[in-house]
Amino acid sequence: MASNSSNQDEYILSRGLQDNMRLNLQHYLWNDKGYLLHPSIPIKEGLRIAEIGVGTGIWSLETARIVPKSAQIDGFDIDISQCPPRDLLPKNVTFSVHNCLTPFPHELTGTYDVVHIRLFILFVQENDPGPLLRNFLRLLKPGGYISWSEYEYKSLEVISTSIPEVEDSITPLLHFIGSIGETKPSWTATHWPSDLPQTYKEIGLTNIEVDRRPFSRELLPFYLDACLAACEEISYKALDPLGGGKGERARSLVKKCLENRQKSHLQLNRLTVLGRKPEK
Ligand SMILES: C[S@@+](CC[C@H](N)C(=O)[O-])C[C@H]1O[C@@H](n2cnc3c(N)ncnc32)[C@H](O)[C@@H]1O
């Protein structure tokens, strides 16, 4: 039987019940007052879309509802066990196991109108999205679009809704988790997503558009839930194995943030950068 996964142990998050729900919650929060497909991408008959790193597959499945039936959406991930099984999928959606850091099968070269990628920051090596972008670019037809979405940690602020303000546990938690228990540079201090427009230019993409959307204020507690769930997953999966009580420390910070769920929140931009492969 074909496997649904590869590289399982290298994945820093988990793939259990909480993870499935977190990814789907995050998806709906991401799209609040936003869009599935960037409005500059023309929706047409026969549209072919590739999704990179599908998670539960929720983006591909929802997008399949807003494109013509003749459109085709192919999702790629190192592990598709969080997606619905093939028998439940619409006819025009597929999910396949592929390590997107490596070249795609030759027959896919130049076959897609759109490459969509969202929340992939943890898997970008050496803070350099360039090699990945070049890999994705090969999938695109001339004139095709790349749409990359990430949280913009540079814009992160902790918002207090209580007087007096409670002690900020969110920043230390994100720093601790982001630096894998202070063993690595923190991805929350990594600002390459803000530089994506420049990176797009350097690799020859055109028609670059940048979209920044903070969360609606009333939804901030739900975003905090999603963020804390991810921190907890990482505490078990990546910090406990390091020993020294690192996992426990992270979980005690998660607990404090939860105790202050009515008082302290984090806000940041949902950043999307769109670019187009030149026609020639
Ligand atoms: C944080 S989740 C985001 C899922 C989805 N993009 C979303 O926005 O809901 C990242 C996904 O990328 C996948 N992933 C990680 N490294 C990958 C790689 N080298 N190739 C393909 N997928 C990868 C993970 O398995 C996971 O499903």
PDB file of C-alpha atoms and ligand atoms in Angstrom:
ATOM      1  CA  MET A   1       0.000   0.000   0.000  1.00  0.00           C
ATOM      2  CA  ALA A   2       1.304   3.492  -0.835  1.00  0.00           C
ATOM      3  CA  SER A   3       2.413   5.454   2.231  1.00  0.00           C
ATOM      4  CA  ASN A   4       0.715   8.687   3.285  1.00  0.00           C
ATOM      5  CA  SER A   5       3.911  10.129   4.649  1.00  0.00           C
ATOM      6  CA  SER A   6       7.668  10.573   4.644  1.00  0.00           C
ATOM      7  CA  ASN A   7      10.059  12.382   7.038  1.00  0.00           C
ATOM      8  CA  GLN A   8       7.501  12.024   9.899  1.00  0.00           C
ATOM      9  CA  ASP A   9      10.001  12.516  12.705  1.00  0.00           C
ATOM     10  CA  GLU A  10      11.490  15.714  11.323  1.00  0.00           C
ATOM     11  CA  TYR A  11       8.131  17.520  11.547  1.00  0.00           C
ATOM     12  CA  ILE A  12       8.261  19.860  14.536  1.00  0.00           C
ATOM     13  CA  LEU A  13       4.473  19.931  15.025  1.00  0.00           C
ATOM     14  CA  SER A  14       2.278  16.907  15.684  1.00  0.00           C
ATOM     15  CA  ARG A  15      -0.505  15.287  13.664  1.00  0.00           C
ATOM     16  CA  GLY A  16      -3.057  14.395  16.317  1.00  0.00           C
ATOM     17  CA  LEU A  17      -6.582  15.565  17.110  1.00  0.00           C
ATOM     18  CA  GLN A  18      -5.530  18.970  18.479  1.00  0.00           C
ATOM     19  CA  ASP A  19      -3.326  19.590  15.426  1.00  0.00           C
ATOM     20  CA  ASN A  20      -6.096  18.808  12.943  1.00  0.00           C
ATOM     21  CA  MET A  21      -8.441  21.198  14.740  1.00  0.00           C
ATOM     22  CA  ARG A  22      -5.786  23.904  15.116  1.00  0.00           C
ATOM     23  CA  LEU A  23      -4.991  23.899  11.406  1.00  0.00           C
ATOM     24  CA  ASN A  24      -8.655  24.161  10.443  1.00  0.00           C
ATOM     25  CA  LEU A  25      -9.302  26.920  13.005  1.00  0.00           C
ATOM     26  CA  GLN A  26      -6.246  28.771  11.722  1.00  0.00           C
ATOM     27  CA  HIS A  27      -7.542  28.464   8.165  1.00  0.00           C
ATOM     28  CA  TYR A  28     -10.872  30.099   9.002  1.00  0.00           C
ATOM     29  CA  LEU A  29      -9.183  32.829  11.019  1.00  0.00           C
ATOM     30  CA  TRP A  30      -6.758  33.484   8.185  1.00  0.00           C
ATOM     31  CA  ASN A  31      -9.604  33.959   5.703  1.00  0.00           C
ATOM     32  CA  ASP A  32     -11.695  36.225   7.931  1.00  0.00           C
ATOM     33  CA  LYS A  33     -12.378  39.394   5.883  1.00  0.00           C
ATOM     34  CA  GLY A  34      -9.892  38.021   3.365  1.00  0.00           C
ATOM     35  CA  TYR A  35      -9.982  35.595   0.461  1.00  0.00           C
ATOM     36  CA  LEU A  36      -9.043  32.098  -0.587  1.00  0.00           C
ATOM     37  CA  LEU A  37      -7.502  33.110  -3.908  1.00  0.00           C
ATOM     38  CA  HIS A  38      -5.930  36.559  -4.230  1.00  0.00           C
ATOM     39  CA  PRO A  39      -8.461  38.783  -6.084  1.00  0.00           C
ATOM     40  CA  SER A  40      -5.906  39.594  -8.829  1.00  0.00           C
ATOM     41  CA  ILE A  41      -5.817  35.929  -9.915  1.00  0.00           C
ATOM     42  CA  PRO A  42      -8.341  35.404 -12.713  1.00  0.00           C
ATOM     43  CA  ILE A  43     -10.665  32.481 -12.020  1.00  0.00           C
ATOM     44  CA  LYS A  44     -11.218  30.667 -15.328  1.00  0.00           C
ATOM     45  CA  GLU A  45     -12.224  27.316 -16.821  1.00  0.00           C
ATOM     46  CA  GLY A  46      -9.465  24.713 -16.601  1.00  0.00           C
ATOM     47  CA  LEU A  47      -7.513  26.649 -13.933  1.00  0.00           C
ATOM     48  CA  ARG A  48      -4.715  24.469 -12.508  1.00  0.00           C
ATOM     49  CA  ILE A  49      -3.576  25.129  -8.947  1.00  0.00           C
ATOM     50  CA  ALA A  50      -0.786  23.528  -6.893  1.00  0.00           C
ATOM     51  CA  GLU A  51      -0.858  23.842  -3.111  1.00  0.00           C
ATOM     52  CA  ILE A  52       2.420  23.387  -1.232  1.00  0.00           C
ATOM     53  CA  GLY A  53       2.265  21.901   2.303  1.00  0.00           C
ATOM     54  CA  VAL A  54      -1.477  21.235   2.554  1.00  0.00           C
ATOM     55  CA  GLY A  55      -1.864  20.334   6.260  1.00  0.00           C
ATOM     56  CA  THR A  56      -5.449  19.075   6.547  1.00  0.00           C
ATOM     57  CA  GLY A  57      -6.127  20.064   2.924  1.00  0.00           C
ATOM     58  CA  ILE A  58      -8.766  22.559   4.019  1.00  0.00           C
ATOM     59  CA  TRP A  59      -7.569  25.365   1.717  1.00  0.00           C
ATOM     60  CA  SER A  60      -7.656  23.153  -1.397  1.00  0.00           C
ATOM     61  CA  LEU A  61     -11.074  21.757  -0.473  1.00  0.00           C
ATOM     62  CA  GLU A  62     -12.611  25.190   0.095  1.00  0.00           C
ATOM     63  CA  THR A  63     -10.977  26.626  -3.002  1.00  0.00           C
ATOM     64  CA  ALA A  64     -12.440  23.773  -5.071  1.00  0.00           C
ATOM     65  CA  ARG A  65     -15.866  25.257  -4.235  1.00  0.00           C
ATOM     66  CA  ILE A  66     -15.156  28.674  -5.734  1.00  0.00           C
ATOM     67  CA  VAL A  67     -13.485  27.614  -8.989  1.00  0.00           C
ATOM     68  CA  PRO A  68     -15.190  26.047 -12.038  1.00  0.00           C
ATOM     69  CA  LYS A  69     -15.628  22.262 -11.960  1.00  0.00           C
ATOM     70  CA  SER A  70     -13.126  22.065 -14.825  1.00  0.00           C
ATOM     71  CA  ALA A  71     -10.396  23.446 -12.528  1.00  0.00           C
ATOM     72  CA  GLN A  72      -7.863  21.058 -11.005  1.00  0.00           C
ATOM     73  CA  ILE A  73      -6.223  21.468  -7.570  1.00  0.00           C
ATOM     74  CA  ASP A  74      -3.229  19.301  -6.633  1.00  0.00           C
ATOM     75  CA  GLY A  75      -1.868  19.457  -3.084  1.00  0.00           C
ATOM     76  CA  PHE A  76       1.604  18.274  -2.055  1.00  0.00           C
ATOM     77  CA  ASP A  77       2.868  17.495   1.441  1.00  0.00           C
ATOM     78  CA  ILE A  78       5.409  15.253   3.131  1.00  0.00           C
ATOM     79  CA  ASP A  79       2.452  13.725   4.989  1.00  0.00           C
ATOM     80  CA  ILE A  80      -1.176  13.638   3.816  1.00  0.00           C
ATOM     81  CA  SER A  81      -2.570  11.673   6.765  1.00  0.00           C
ATOM     82  CA  GLN A  82      -4.334  14.812   8.101  1.00  0.00           C
ATOM     83  CA  CYS A  83      -6.294  15.169   4.831  1.00  0.00           C
ATOM     84  CA  PRO A  84      -9.584  13.422   4.053  1.00  0.00           C
ATOM     85  CA  PRO A  85      -9.091  10.094   2.235  1.00  0.00           C
ATOM     86  CA  ARG A  86      -9.207  10.027  -1.546  1.00  0.00           C
ATOM     87  CA  ASP A  87     -12.737   8.541  -1.661  1.00  0.00           C
ATOM     88  CA  LEU A  88     -14.168  11.627   0.074  1.00  0.00           C
ATOM     89  CA  LEU A  89     -12.446  14.190  -2.142  1.00  0.00           C
ATOM     90  CA  PRO A  90     -14.112  16.147  -4.951  1.00  0.00           C
ATOM     91  CA  LYS A  91     -13.061  14.754  -8.348  1.00  0.00           C
ATOM     92  CA  ASN A  92     -10.878  17.760  -9.112  1.00  0.00           C
ATOM     93  CA  VAL A  93      -8.754  17.662  -5.922  1.00  0.00           C
ATOM     94  CA  THR A  94      -5.755  15.377  -5.318  1.00  0.00           C
ATOM     95  CA  PHE A  95      -3.312  15.162  -2.421  1.00  0.00           C
ATOM     96  CA  SER A  96       0.095  13.531  -2.967  1.00  0.00           C
ATOM     97  CA  VAL A  97       3.149  12.900  -0.839  1.00  0.00           C
ATOM     98  CA  HIS A  98       6.052  15.016  -2.028  1.00  0.00           C
ATOM     99  CA  ASN A  99       8.906  16.764  -0.251  1.00  0.00           C
ATOM    100  CA  CYS A 100       8.524  20.259  -1.711  1.00  0.00           C
ATOM    101  CA  LEU A 101      12.152  21.101  -0.903  1.00  0.00           C
ATOM    102  CA  THR A 102      13.071  18.710  -3.735  1.00  0.00           C
ATOM    103  CA  PRO A 103      12.301  18.959  -7.484  1.00  0.00           C
ATOM    104  CA  PHE A 104       8.798  17.989  -8.597  1.00  0.00           C
ATOM    105  CA  PRO A 105       8.256  15.221 -11.169  1.00  0.00           C
ATOM    106  CA  HIS A 106       9.369  16.375 -14.595  1.00  0.00           C
ATOM    107  CA  GLU A 107       5.875  15.996 -16.107  1.00  0.00           C
ATOM    108  CA  LEU A 108       4.562  18.766 -13.803  1.00  0.00           C
ATOM    109  CA  THR A 109       6.966  21.394 -15.159  1.00  0.00           C
ATOM    110  CA  GLY A 110       5.078  24.418 -16.530  1.00  0.00           C
ATOM    111  CA  THR A 111       1.619  22.955 -15.894  1.00  0.00           C
ATOM    112  CA  TYR A 112       0.103  25.216 -13.188  1.00  0.00           C
ATOM    113  CA  ASP A 113      -1.563  28.635 -13.342  1.00  0.00           C
ATOM    114  CA  VAL A 114      -1.193  29.173  -9.589  1.00  0.00           C
ATOM    115  CA  VAL A 115       1.136  27.946  -6.832  1.00  0.00           C
ATOM    116  CA  HIS A 116      -0.320  28.618  -3.391  1.00  0.00           C
ATOM    117  CA  ILE A 117       1.782  28.345  -0.226  1.00  0.00           C
ATOM    118  CA  ARG A 118       0.771  29.349   3.281  1.00  0.00           C
ATOM    119  CA  LEU A 119       2.348  28.988   6.748  1.00  0.00           C
ATOM    120  CA  PHE A 120       5.517  27.237   5.625  1.00  0.00           C
ATOM    121  CA  ILE A 121       8.010  29.368   7.615  1.00  0.00           C
ATOM    122  CA  LEU A 122       9.136  26.490   9.829  1.00  0.00           C
ATOM    123  CA  PHE A 123      10.372  24.543   6.818  1.00  0.00           C
ATOM    124  CA  VAL A 124      12.289  27.229   4.958  1.00  0.00           C
ATOM    125  CA  GLN A 125      15.959  26.434   5.288  1.00  0.00           C
ATOM    126  CA  GLU A 126      18.530  29.035   6.377  1.00  0.00           C
ATOM    127  CA  ASN A 127      15.882  31.768   6.244  1.00  0.00           C
ATOM    128  CA  ASP A 128      16.167  31.775   2.479  1.00  0.00           C
ATOM    129  CA  PRO A 129      12.958  31.220   0.511  1.00  0.00           C
ATOM    130  CA  GLY A 130      14.863  31.717  -2.800  1.00  0.00           C
ATOM    131  CA  PRO A 131      15.625  28.040  -3.585  1.00  0.00           C
ATOM    132  CA  LEU A 132      12.033  27.058  -2.759  1.00  0.00           C
ATOM    133  CA  LEU A 133      10.634  29.831  -4.923  1.00  0.00           C
ATOM    134  CA  ARG A 134      12.790  28.684  -7.836  1.00  0.00           C
ATOM    135  CA  ASN A 135      11.509  25.143  -7.329  1.00  0.00           C
ATOM    136  CA  PHE A 136       7.882  26.376  -7.334  1.00  0.00           C
ATOM    137  CA  LEU A 137       8.484  28.655 -10.302  1.00  0.00           C
ATOM    138  CA  ARG A 138       9.288  25.598 -12.427  1.00  0.00           C
ATOM    139  CA  LEU A 139       5.741  24.356 -11.803  1.00  0.00           C
ATOM    140  CA  LEU A 140       4.200  27.501 -13.261  1.00  0.00           C
ATOM    141  CA  LYS A 141       3.082  28.187 -16.805  1.00  0.00           C
ATOM    142  CA  PRO A 142       4.378  31.482 -18.250  1.00  0.00           C
ATOM    143  CA  GLY A 143       2.135  34.196 -16.753  1.00  0.00           C
ATOM    144  CA  GLY A 144       1.250  31.966 -13.767  1.00  0.00           C
ATOM    145  CA  TYR A 145       0.988  33.294 -10.190  1.00  0.00           C
ATOM    146  CA  ILE A 146       2.778  32.485  -6.944  1.00  0.00           C
ATOM    147  CA  SER A 147       0.873  33.404  -3.785  1.00  0.00           C
ATOM    148  CA  TRP A 148       2.803  33.044  -0.500  1.00  0.00           C
ATOM    149  CA  SER A 149       1.201  33.821   2.868  1.00  0.00           C
ATOM    150  CA  GLU A 150       2.909  33.979   6.274  1.00  0.00           C
ATOM    151  CA  TYR A 151       2.397  35.650   9.617  1.00  0.00           C
ATOM    152  CA  GLU A 152       4.540  38.780   9.692  1.00  0.00           C
ATOM    153  CA  TYR A 153       6.249  38.426  13.082  1.00  0.00           C
ATOM    154  CA  LYS A 154       7.897  41.815  12.575  1.00  0.00           C
ATOM    155  CA  SER A 155       4.454  43.383  13.130  1.00  0.00           C
ATOM    156  CA  LEU A 156       3.726  41.387  16.298  1.00  0.00           C
ATOM    157  CA  GLU A 157       2.379  43.326  19.261  1.00  0.00           C
ATOM    158  CA  VAL A 158       0.913  42.214  22.550  1.00  0.00           C
ATOM    159  CA  ILE A 159      -2.394  43.959  23.228  1.00  0.00           C
ATOM    160  CA  SER A 160      -3.630  44.386  26.764  1.00  0.00           C
ATOM    161  CA  THR A 161      -7.351  44.588  27.495  1.00  0.00           C
ATOM    162  CA  SER A 162      -7.040  45.030  31.259  1.00  0.00           C
ATOM    163  CA  ILE A 163      -6.100  47.796  33.683  1.00  0.00           C
ATOM    164  CA  PRO A 164      -3.666  47.349  35.289  1.00  0.00           C
ATOM    165  CA  GLU A 165      -1.947  45.383  32.533  1.00  0.00           C
ATOM    166  CA  VAL A 166      -1.010  41.808  33.346  1.00  0.00           C
ATOM    167  CA  GLU A 167       2.545  40.612  32.960  1.00  0.00           C
ATOM    168  CA  ASP A 168       3.236  39.723  29.314  1.00  0.00           C
ATOM    169  CA  SER A 169       3.716  35.932  29.079  1.00  0.00           C
ATOM    170  CA  ILE A 170       3.105  35.831  25.313  1.00  0.00           C
ATOM    171  CA  THR A 171       6.422  37.385  24.236  1.00  0.00           C
ATOM    172  CA  PRO A 172       8.598  35.099  26.430  1.00  0.00           C
ATOM    173  CA  LEU A 173       6.601  32.073  25.271  1.00  0.00           C
ATOM    174  CA  LEU A 174       6.994  32.917  21.584  1.00  0.00           C
ATOM    175  CA  HIS A 175      10.680  33.602  22.088  1.00  0.00           C
ATOM    176  CA  PHE A 176      11.186  30.311  23.923  1.00  0.00           C
ATOM    177  CA  ILE A 177       9.218  28.260  21.404  1.00  0.00           C
ATOM    178  CA  GLY A 178      10.604  30.152  18.400  1.00  0.00           C
ATOM    179  CA  SER A 179      14.174  29.469  19.544  1.00  0.00           C
ATOM    180  CA  ILE A 180      13.386  25.793  20.339  1.00  0.00           C
ATOM    181  CA  GLY A 181      14.072  26.318  24.015  1.00  0.00           C
ATOM    182  CA  GLU A 182      16.902  28.801  23.305  1.00  0.00           C
ATOM    183  CA  THR A 183      18.856  26.258  21.255  1.00  0.00           C
ATOM    184  CA  LYS A 184      18.412  27.968  17.867  1.00  0.00           C
ATOM    185  CA  PRO A 185      17.805  31.449  16.447  1.00  0.00           C
ATOM    186  CA  SER A 186      14.117  32.267  16.802  1.00  0.00           C
ATOM    187  CA  TRP A 187      11.919  32.098  13.721  1.00  0.00           C
ATOM    188  CA  THR A 188       9.799  34.860  15.275  1.00  0.00           C
ATOM    189  CA  ALA A 189      12.855  37.096  14.831  1.00  0.00           C
ATOM    190  CA  THR A 190      13.143  36.029  11.211  1.00  0.00           C
ATOM    191  CA  HIS A 191      11.952  38.669   8.828  1.00  0.00           C
ATOM    192  CA  TRP A 192      12.354  37.124   5.391  1.00  0.00           C
ATOM    193  CA  PRO A 193       8.552  37.075   4.820  1.00  0.00           C
ATOM    194  CA  SER A 194       8.567  40.906   4.935  1.00  0.00           C
ATOM    195  CA  ASP A 195      11.301  40.827   2.280  1.00  0.00           C
ATOM    196  CA  LEU A 196       9.402  38.493  -0.069  1.00  0.00           C
ATOM    197  CA  PRO A 197       8.534  41.335  -2.503  1.00  0.00           C
ATOM    198  CA  GLN A 198      12.267  42.003  -2.977  1.00  0.00           C
ATOM    199  CA  THR A 199      13.027  38.270  -3.277  1.00  0.00           C
ATOM    200  CA  TYR A 200      10.273  37.949  -5.901  1.00  0.00           C
ATOM    201  CA  LYS A 201      11.875  40.810  -7.868  1.00  0.00           C
ATOM    202  CA  GLU A 202      15.316  39.203  -7.669  1.00  0.00           C
ATOM    203  CA  ILE A 203      14.079  35.955  -9.183  1.00  0.00           C
ATOM    204  CA  GLY A 204      12.297  37.806 -11.979  1.00  0.00           C
ATOM    205  CA  LEU A 205       8.654  37.763 -10.858  1.00  0.00           C
ATOM    206  CA  THR A 206       6.485  40.673 -11.992  1.00  0.00           C
ATOM    207  CA  ASN A 207       3.136  42.282 -11.000  1.00  0.00           C
ATOM    208  CA  ILE A 208       4.087  41.989  -7.331  1.00  0.00           C
ATOM    209  CA  GLU A 209       1.318  42.785  -4.861  1.00  0.00           C
ATOM    210  CA  VAL A 210       1.583  42.867  -1.088  1.00  0.00           C
ATOM    211  CA  ASP A 211      -1.345  42.499   1.252  1.00  0.00           C
ATOM    212  CA  ARG A 212      -1.168  42.927   5.043  1.00  0.00           C
ATOM    213  CA  ARG A 213      -4.172  42.261   7.256  1.00  0.00           C
ATOM    214  CA  PRO A 214      -4.160  42.271  11.047  1.00  0.00           C
ATOM    215  CA  PHE A 215      -6.775  40.047  12.699  1.00  0.00           C
ATOM    216  CA  SER A 216     -10.200  41.470  13.538  1.00  0.00           C
ATOM    217  CA  ARG A 217      -9.928  42.494  17.203  1.00  0.00           C
ATOM    218  CA  GLU A 218     -12.904  40.417  18.304  1.00  0.00           C
ATOM    219  CA  LEU A 219     -11.227  37.270  16.969  1.00  0.00           C
ATOM    220  CA  LEU A 220      -7.933  37.762  18.827  1.00  0.00           C
ATOM    221  CA  PRO A 221      -8.762  35.227  21.594  1.00  0.00           C
ATOM    222  CA  PHE A 222      -9.374  32.567  18.928  1.00  0.00           C
ATOM    223  CA  TYR A 223      -6.050  33.340  17.266  1.00  0.00           C
ATOM    224  CA  LEU A 224      -4.429  33.094  20.701  1.00  0.00           C
ATOM    225  CA  ASP A 225      -6.013  29.640  21.104  1.00  0.00           C
ATOM    226  CA  ALA A 226      -4.515  28.491  17.784  1.00  0.00           C
ATOM    227  CA  CYS A 227      -1.127  29.908  18.666  1.00  0.00           C
ATOM    228  CA  LEU A 228      -1.071  28.351  22.157  1.00  0.00           C
ATOM    229  CA  ALA A 229      -2.120  24.986  20.737  1.00  0.00           C
ATOM    230  CA  ALA A 230       0.880  25.110  18.359  1.00  0.00           C
ATOM    231  CA  CYS A 231       3.204  26.071  21.235  1.00  0.00           C
ATOM    232  CA  GLU A 232       1.930  23.147  23.285  1.00  0.00           C
ATOM    233  CA  GLU A 233       2.448  20.733  20.374  1.00  0.00           C
ATOM    234  CA  ILE A 234       6.012  21.947  19.923  1.00  0.00           C
ATOM    235  CA  SER A 235       6.662  21.671  23.670  1.00  0.00           C
ATOM    236  CA  TYR A 236       5.871  17.942  23.552  1.00  0.00           C
ATOM    237  CA  LYS A 237       7.354  17.153  20.167  1.00  0.00           C
ATOM    238  CA  ALA A 238      10.544  19.258  20.146  1.00  0.00           C
ATOM    239  CA  LEU A 239      11.259  20.519  23.689  1.00  0.00           C
ATOM    240  CA  ASP A 240      10.608  17.449  25.856  1.00  0.00           C
ATOM    241  CA  PRO A 241      13.198  15.410  23.937  1.00  0.00           C
ATOM    242  CA  LEU A 242      15.798  18.126  24.709  1.00  0.00           C
ATOM    243  CA  GLY A 243      15.366  17.494  28.454  1.00  0.00           C
ATOM    244  CA  GLY A 244      16.232  20.054  31.127  1.00  0.00           C
ATOM    245  CA  GLY A 245      12.551  20.796  31.776  1.00  0.00           C
ATOM    246  CA  LYS A 246      12.265  22.837  28.556  1.00  0.00           C
ATOM    247  CA  GLY A 247       8.907  21.321  27.630  1.00  0.00           C
ATOM    248  CA  GLU A 248       7.544  21.964  31.130  1.00  0.00           C
ATOM    249  CA  ARG A 249       8.735  25.585  31.039  1.00  0.00           C
ATOM    250  CA  ALA A 250       6.944  26.176  27.736  1.00  0.00           C
ATOM    251  CA  ARG A 251       3.743  24.568  29.034  1.00  0.00           C
ATOM    252  CA  SER A 252       3.786  26.706  32.184  1.00  0.00           C
ATOM    253  CA  LEU A 253       3.994  29.813  29.958  1.00  0.00           C
ATOM    254  CA  VAL A 254       1.113  28.459  27.833  1.00  0.00           C
ATOM    255  CA  LYS A 255      -0.891  28.045  31.052  1.00  0.00           C
ATOM    256  CA  LYS A 256      -0.211  31.647  32.091  1.00  0.00           C
ATOM    257  CA  CYS A 257      -1.272  32.930  28.659  1.00  0.00           C
ATOM    258  CA  LEU A 258      -4.490  30.917  28.950  1.00  0.00           C
ATOM    259  CA  GLU A 259      -5.182  32.305  32.432  1.00  0.00           C
ATOM    260  CA  ASN A 260      -4.894  35.778  30.888  1.00  0.00           C
ATOM    261  CA  ARG A 261      -7.024  34.950  27.821  1.00  0.00           C
ATOM    262  CA  GLN A 262      -9.432  37.786  28.702  1.00  0.00           C
ATOM    263  CA  LYS A 263      -6.606  40.256  29.321  1.00  0.00           C
ATOM    264  CA  SER A 264      -3.693  39.832  26.954  1.00  0.00           C
ATOM    265  CA  HIS A 265      -3.584  39.043  23.227  1.00  0.00           C
ATOM    266  CA  LEU A 266      -1.233  38.983  20.306  1.00  0.00           C
ATOM    267  CA  GLN A 267      -1.875  40.816  17.080  1.00  0.00           C
ATOM    268  CA  LEU A 268       0.107  40.581  13.870  1.00  0.00           C
ATOM    269  CA  ASN A 269      -0.282  40.889  10.111  1.00  0.00           C
ATOM    270  CA  ARG A 270      -1.425  38.109   7.860  1.00  0.00           C
ATOM    271  CA  LEU A 271       0.937  38.811   4.972  1.00  0.00           C
ATOM    272  CA  THR A 272       0.312  37.663   1.403  1.00  0.00           C
ATOM    273  CA  VAL A 273       2.731  38.365  -1.423  1.00  0.00           C
ATOM    274  CA  LEU A 274       1.600  37.691  -4.980  1.00  0.00           C
ATOM    275  CA  GLY A 275       3.879  37.610  -8.014  1.00  0.00           C
ATOM    276  CA  ARG A 276       3.670  36.561 -11.647  1.00  0.00           C
ATOM    277  CA  LYS A 277       6.024  34.514 -13.790  1.00  0.00           C
ATOM    278  CA  PRO A 278       6.877  36.546 -16.899  1.00  0.00           C
ATOM    279  CA  GLU A 279       5.079  35.518 -20.115  1.00  0.00           C
ATOM    280  CA  LYS A 280       8.435  35.025 -21.858  1.00  0.00           C
TER     281      LYS A 280
HETATM  282  C1  LIG B   1       1.944  24.637   9.439  1.00  0.00           C
HETATM  283  S1  LIG B   1       1.266  23.469   8.329  1.00  0.00           S
HETATM  284  C2  LIG B   1       0.298  24.546   7.286  1.00  0.00           C
HETATM  285  C3  LIG B   1      -0.694  23.795   6.454  1.00  0.00           C
HETATM  286  C4  LIG B   1      -1.455  24.624   5.419  1.00  0.00           C
HETATM  287  N1  LIG B   1      -0.566  25.252   4.478  1.00  0.00           N
HETATM  288  C5  LIG B   1      -2.357  25.640   6.051  1.00  0.00           C
HETATM  289  O1  LIG B   1      -2.105  26.838   5.886  1.00  0.00           O
HETATM  290  O2  LIG B   1      -3.336  25.246   6.704  1.00  0.00           O
HETATM  291  C6  LIG B   1       2.659  23.086   7.315  1.00  0.00           C
HETATM  292  C7  LIG B   1       2.481  21.876   6.415  1.00  0.00           C
HETATM  293  O3  LIG B   1       3.657  21.805   5.601  1.00  0.00           O
HETATM  294  C8  LIG B   1       4.023  20.456   5.490  1.00  0.00           C
HETATM  295  N2  LIG B   1       5.472  20.354   5.158  1.00  0.00           N
HETATM  296  C9  LIG B   1       6.529  20.553   5.964  1.00  0.00           C
HETATM  297  N3  LIG B   1       7.680  20.369   5.305  1.00  0.00           N
HETATM  298  C10 LIG B   1       7.335  20.026   4.033  1.00  0.00           C
HETATM  299  C11 LIG B   1       8.068  19.699   2.877  1.00  0.00           C
HETATM  300  N4  LIG B   1       9.401  19.679   2.874  1.00  0.00           N
HETATM  301  N5  LIG B   1       7.375  19.400   1.758  1.00  0.00           N
HETATM  302  C12 LIG B   1       6.026  19.402   1.735  1.00  0.00           C
HETATM  303  N6  LIG B   1       5.272  19.713   2.797  1.00  0.00           N
HETATM  304  C13 LIG B   1       5.900  20.014   3.941  1.00  0.00           C
HETATM  305  C14 LIG B   1       3.693  19.855   6.824  1.00  0.00           C
HETATM  306  O4  LIG B   1       3.587  18.449   6.734  1.00  0.00           O
HETATM  307  C15 LIG B   1       2.378  20.549   7.157  1.00  0.00           C
HETATM  308  O5  LIG B   1       1.282  19.810   6.693  1.00  0.00           O
END
